XYZ file of C-alpha atoms in Angstrom:
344
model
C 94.617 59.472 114.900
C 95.430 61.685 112.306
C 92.555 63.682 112.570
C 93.141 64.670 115.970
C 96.730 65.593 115.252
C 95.445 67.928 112.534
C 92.818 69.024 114.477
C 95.306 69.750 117.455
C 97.504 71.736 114.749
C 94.704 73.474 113.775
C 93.308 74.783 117.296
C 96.957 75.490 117.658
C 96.817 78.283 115.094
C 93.538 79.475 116.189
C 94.538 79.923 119.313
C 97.665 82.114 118.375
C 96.051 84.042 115.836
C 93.147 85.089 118.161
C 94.539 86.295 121.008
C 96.804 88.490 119.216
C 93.739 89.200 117.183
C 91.993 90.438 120.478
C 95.002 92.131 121.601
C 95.408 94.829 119.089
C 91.653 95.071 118.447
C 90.676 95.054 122.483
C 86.651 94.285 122.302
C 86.549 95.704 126.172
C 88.615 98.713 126.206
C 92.154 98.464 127.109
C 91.824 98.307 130.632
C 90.478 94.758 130.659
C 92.696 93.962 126.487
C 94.085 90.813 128.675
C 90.814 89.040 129.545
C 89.495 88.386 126.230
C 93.313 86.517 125.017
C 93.399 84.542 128.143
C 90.280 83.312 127.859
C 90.470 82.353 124.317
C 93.435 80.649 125.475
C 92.341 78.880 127.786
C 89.710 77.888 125.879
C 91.882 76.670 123.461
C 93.666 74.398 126.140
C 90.448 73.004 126.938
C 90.102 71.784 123.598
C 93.778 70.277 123.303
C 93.063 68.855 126.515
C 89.472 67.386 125.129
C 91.346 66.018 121.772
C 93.730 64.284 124.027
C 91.633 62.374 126.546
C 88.678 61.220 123.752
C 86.725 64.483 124.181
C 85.911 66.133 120.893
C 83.107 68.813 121.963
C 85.637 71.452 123.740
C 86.851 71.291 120.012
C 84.051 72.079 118.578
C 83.044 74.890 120.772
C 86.361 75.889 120.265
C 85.923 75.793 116.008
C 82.418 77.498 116.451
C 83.644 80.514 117.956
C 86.334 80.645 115.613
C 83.764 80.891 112.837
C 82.102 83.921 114.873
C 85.817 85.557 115.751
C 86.409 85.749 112.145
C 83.343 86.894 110.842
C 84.015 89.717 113.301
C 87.288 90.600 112.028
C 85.572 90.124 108.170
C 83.209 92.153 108.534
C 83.235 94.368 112.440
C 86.859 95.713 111.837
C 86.527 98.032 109.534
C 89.420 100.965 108.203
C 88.572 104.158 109.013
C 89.294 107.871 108.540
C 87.848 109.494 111.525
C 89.835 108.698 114.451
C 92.125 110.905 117.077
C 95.350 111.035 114.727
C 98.469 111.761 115.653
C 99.199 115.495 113.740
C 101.608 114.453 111.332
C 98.953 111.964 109.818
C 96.042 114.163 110.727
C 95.132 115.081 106.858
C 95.313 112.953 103.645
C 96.788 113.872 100.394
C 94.463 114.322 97.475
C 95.069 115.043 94.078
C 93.690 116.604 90.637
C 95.295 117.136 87.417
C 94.469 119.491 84.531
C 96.777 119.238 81.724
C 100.199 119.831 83.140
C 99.100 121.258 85.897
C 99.055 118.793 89.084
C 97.455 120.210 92.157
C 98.277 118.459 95.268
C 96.024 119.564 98.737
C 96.843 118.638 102.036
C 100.953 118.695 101.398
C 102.148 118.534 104.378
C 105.192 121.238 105.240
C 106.215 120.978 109.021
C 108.781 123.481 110.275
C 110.213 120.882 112.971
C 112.441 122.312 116.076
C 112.465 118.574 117.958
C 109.807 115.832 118.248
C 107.153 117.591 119.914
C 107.914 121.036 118.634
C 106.986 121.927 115.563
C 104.608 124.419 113.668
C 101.847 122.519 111.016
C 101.542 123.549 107.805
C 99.436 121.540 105.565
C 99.447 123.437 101.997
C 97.710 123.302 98.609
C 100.488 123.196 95.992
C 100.877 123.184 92.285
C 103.175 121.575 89.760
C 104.217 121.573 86.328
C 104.230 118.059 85.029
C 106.148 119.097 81.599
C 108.850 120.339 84.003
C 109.133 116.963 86.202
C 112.782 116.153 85.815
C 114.062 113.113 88.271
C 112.789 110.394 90.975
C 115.121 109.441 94.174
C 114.713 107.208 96.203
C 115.593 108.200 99.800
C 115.692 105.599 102.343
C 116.425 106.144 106.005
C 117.714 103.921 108.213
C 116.946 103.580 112.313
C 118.813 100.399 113.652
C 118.444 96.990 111.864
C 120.311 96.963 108.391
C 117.826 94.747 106.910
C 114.769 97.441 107.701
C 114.083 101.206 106.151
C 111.413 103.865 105.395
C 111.310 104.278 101.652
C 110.469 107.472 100.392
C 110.129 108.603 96.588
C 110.792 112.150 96.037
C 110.047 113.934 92.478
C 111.952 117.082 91.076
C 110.887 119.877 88.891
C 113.262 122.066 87.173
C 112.346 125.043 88.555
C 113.361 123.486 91.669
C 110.773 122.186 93.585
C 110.348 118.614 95.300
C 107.200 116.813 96.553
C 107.938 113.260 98.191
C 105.305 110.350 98.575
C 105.614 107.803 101.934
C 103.558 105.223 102.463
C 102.822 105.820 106.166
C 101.072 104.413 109.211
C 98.180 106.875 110.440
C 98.969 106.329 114.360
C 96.571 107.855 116.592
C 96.780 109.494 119.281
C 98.826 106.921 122.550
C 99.659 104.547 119.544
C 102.981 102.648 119.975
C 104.619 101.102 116.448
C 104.131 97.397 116.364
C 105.298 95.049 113.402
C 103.090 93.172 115.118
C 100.689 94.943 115.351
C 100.892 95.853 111.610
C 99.402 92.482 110.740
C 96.339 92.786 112.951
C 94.919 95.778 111.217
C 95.814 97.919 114.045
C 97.169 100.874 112.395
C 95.165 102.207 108.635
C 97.123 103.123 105.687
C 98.159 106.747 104.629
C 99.770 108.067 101.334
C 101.262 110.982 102.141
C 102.755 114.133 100.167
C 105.429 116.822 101.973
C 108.079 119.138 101.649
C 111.843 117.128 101.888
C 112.826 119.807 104.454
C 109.461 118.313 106.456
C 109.689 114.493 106.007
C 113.585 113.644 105.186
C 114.896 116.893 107.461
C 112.442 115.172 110.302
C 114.223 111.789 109.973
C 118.038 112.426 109.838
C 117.785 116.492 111.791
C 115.147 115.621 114.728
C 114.705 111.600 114.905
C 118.593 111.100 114.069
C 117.627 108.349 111.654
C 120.222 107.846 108.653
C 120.099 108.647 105.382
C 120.872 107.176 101.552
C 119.439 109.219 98.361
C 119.797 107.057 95.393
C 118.820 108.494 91.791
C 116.176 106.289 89.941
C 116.528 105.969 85.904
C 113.574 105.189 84.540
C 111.927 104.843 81.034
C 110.546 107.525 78.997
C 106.904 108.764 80.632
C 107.305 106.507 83.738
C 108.058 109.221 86.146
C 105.177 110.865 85.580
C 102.734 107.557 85.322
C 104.711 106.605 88.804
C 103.825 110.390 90.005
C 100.527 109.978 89.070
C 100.024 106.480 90.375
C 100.646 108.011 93.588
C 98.306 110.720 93.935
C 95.363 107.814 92.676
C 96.401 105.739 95.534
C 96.483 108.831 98.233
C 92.916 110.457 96.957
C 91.647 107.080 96.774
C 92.966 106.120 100.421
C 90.634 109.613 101.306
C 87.746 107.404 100.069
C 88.387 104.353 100.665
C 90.799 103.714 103.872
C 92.856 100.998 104.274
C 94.343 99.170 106.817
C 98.007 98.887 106.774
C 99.632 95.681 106.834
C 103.799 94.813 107.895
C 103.752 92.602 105.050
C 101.566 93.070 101.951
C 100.868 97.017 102.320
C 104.228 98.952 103.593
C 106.508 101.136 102.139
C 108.155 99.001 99.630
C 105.474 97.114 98.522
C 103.139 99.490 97.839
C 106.184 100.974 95.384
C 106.330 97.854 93.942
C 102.966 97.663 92.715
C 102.986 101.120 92.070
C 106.136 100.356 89.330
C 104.950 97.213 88.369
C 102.080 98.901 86.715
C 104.025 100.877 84.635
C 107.055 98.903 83.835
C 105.051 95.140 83.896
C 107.117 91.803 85.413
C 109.323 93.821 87.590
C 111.279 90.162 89.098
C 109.946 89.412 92.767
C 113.003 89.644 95.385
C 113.319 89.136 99.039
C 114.944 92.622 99.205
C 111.510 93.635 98.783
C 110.692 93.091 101.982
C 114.035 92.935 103.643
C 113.617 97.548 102.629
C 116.999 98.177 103.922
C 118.799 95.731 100.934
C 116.489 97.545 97.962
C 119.767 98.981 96.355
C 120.921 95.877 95.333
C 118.000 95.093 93.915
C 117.698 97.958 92.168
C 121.416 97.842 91.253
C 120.732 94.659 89.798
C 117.687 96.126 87.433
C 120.473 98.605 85.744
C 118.700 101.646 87.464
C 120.854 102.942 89.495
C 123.950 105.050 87.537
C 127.060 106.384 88.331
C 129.117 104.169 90.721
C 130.397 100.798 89.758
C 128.404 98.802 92.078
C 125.962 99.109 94.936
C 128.412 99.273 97.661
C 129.833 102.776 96.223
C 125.969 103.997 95.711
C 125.588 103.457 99.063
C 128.632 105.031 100.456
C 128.043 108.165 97.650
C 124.522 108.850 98.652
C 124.732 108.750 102.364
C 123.805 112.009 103.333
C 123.666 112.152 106.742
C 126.237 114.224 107.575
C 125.043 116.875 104.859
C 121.581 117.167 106.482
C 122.419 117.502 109.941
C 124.932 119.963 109.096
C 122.387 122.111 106.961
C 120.561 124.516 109.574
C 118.856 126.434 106.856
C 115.745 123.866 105.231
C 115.328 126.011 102.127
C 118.985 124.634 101.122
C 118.309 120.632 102.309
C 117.079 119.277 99.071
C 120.400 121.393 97.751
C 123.260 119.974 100.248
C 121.993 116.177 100.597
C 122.306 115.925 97.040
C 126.062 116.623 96.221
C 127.591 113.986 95.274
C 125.103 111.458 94.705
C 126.280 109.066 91.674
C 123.948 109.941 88.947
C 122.895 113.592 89.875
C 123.890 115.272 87.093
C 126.503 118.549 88.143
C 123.827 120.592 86.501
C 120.926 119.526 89.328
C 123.436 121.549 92.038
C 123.407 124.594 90.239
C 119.353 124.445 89.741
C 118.830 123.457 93.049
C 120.855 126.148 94.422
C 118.867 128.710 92.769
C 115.693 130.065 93.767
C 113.121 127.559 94.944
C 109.437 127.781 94.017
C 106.842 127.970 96.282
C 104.195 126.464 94.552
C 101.031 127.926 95.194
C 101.286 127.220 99.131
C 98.186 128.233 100.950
């Protein structure tokens, strides 16, 4: 009967999507995470098996714990910001504004010698909003094509930078799972930092690679984008989140970000697909200075640049030359003193 098929298709889906539910939020501890998704399996056999031979009360059983599973996941898994954090994700960016005069906290400035060896430095640092000059998008790369980190990083004319990642706060013994990222198993962090902490870290110590594209944008957008992102990180120290793979990573998070300021920005499967956003943004007319996304691309691969820069006050300098749309001016600036902000 047809109501049995969709029944079957139905205790089907329940089945898959609670045992990985149960997986990545273990209700036993992780010595025993395998009992509670075999049983619900198996449980969810039983009810197949019930459908199929004229027995419909393994189904239900089967349906009324499904209510309870996801009024536990409603309401019993809940974001949080007090857990064991890895250090890199141990402090949240929050942010106040007076006038011109942004004040960031919690900007975080590694000094990184490999993956386990580094100094923290988490600083309070100002900037001068009348002096906020340009927005690149850096993306880096680590094996799939189709996948990046995005990163938006925001210069000043008196030289400094101060990028924004969306981030997952891993704690402490967490592996990265896409997976994973759908079953609330990681929360959501916006983060501010130094480029010679969070690019340098990607293409000097991870050996990630690379592309720094600059964004043209309308008149007063930078600085609504800027600001958009501090909201969303002080807010995130109030409110947590829970990251998600699909509707709250890197790219999407930008999108909503920019589709605030500049409204009906055109949905795209590059979107998702991170590692194809210059195209898409190509394609919008804001990306300058190379006659199509291919020579972007090749231009603003910096790579080689960073790894070959041992000195970090000079990074934000060197992985810049010759980056279609970087005006000649931005090397001289950049080369130039850089301000400290008021790092404490």
């Amino acid at each position: 009967m047809i109501w049995a098929i969709v029944a079957g298709l139905a205790i089907a889906a329940g089945a898959a999507w609670g045992a990985l539910a149960l997986w990545f939020q273990p209700l036993m501890g992780t010595r025993r995470q395998p009992l509670l998704p075999a049983a619900w399996l198996t449980l969810a056999a039983a009810a197949l098996v019930g459908l199929a031979t004229g027995h419909a009360w393994p189904a239900w059983v089967f349906g009324a714990l499904l209510v309870a599973l996801l009024a536990w996941w409603r309401w019993g898994v809940r974001p949080s910001n007090d857990r064991d954090w890895i250090p890199e994700v141990a402090r949240i960016t929050q942010g106040s504004v007076q006038g011109d005069t942004l004040t960031l906290r919690n900007v975080r400035n590694f000094n990184w010698r490999s993956a386990t060896d580094y100094d923290v430095r988490w600083e309070t640092r100002t900037y001068d909003l009348s002096r906020l000059a340009s927005v690149d998008l850096a993306l880096s790369y680590w094996g799939r094509p189709a996948i990046a980190h995005a990163l938006v990083s925001f210069g000043f004319t008196d030289g400094q930078q101060v990028v924004f990642s969306v981030e997952i706060r891993r704690k402490r013994h967490d592996k990265f799972s896409e997976i994973g990222g759908f079953f609330r198993q990681y929360e959501l962090s916006v983060l501010a930092s130094a480029e010679e902490d969070s690019l340098r870290v990607r293409t000097n110590i991870r050996g990630e690679d690379g592309y720094l594209y600059r964004v043209h944008m309308p008149d007063g957008a930078a600085r609504k984008l800027l600001l958009s992102y501090v909201d969303t990180a002080s807010q995130l120290a109030r409110h947590p989140r829970f990251y998600n793979t699909l509707t709250a990573n890197c790219i999407t998070i930008i999108y909503q970000l920019a589709d605030k300021i500049v409204p009906g920005l055109p949905l795209n499967y590059r979107l998702l697909l991170s590692g194809y956003l210059p195209e898409y943004l190509y394609r919008l007319g804001t990306l300058e200075g190379a006659d199509s996304a291919a020579a972007y691309r090749r231009a603003g691969r910096y790579t080689e640049r960073a790894r070959a820069t041992t000195d970090p006050a000079q990074y934000s300098h060197n992985i810049r030359r010759g980056v279609p749309g970087v005006p000649p001016a931005n090397d001289v600036d950049a080369a130039g003193p850089r301000a400290p902000g008021a790092a404490t």
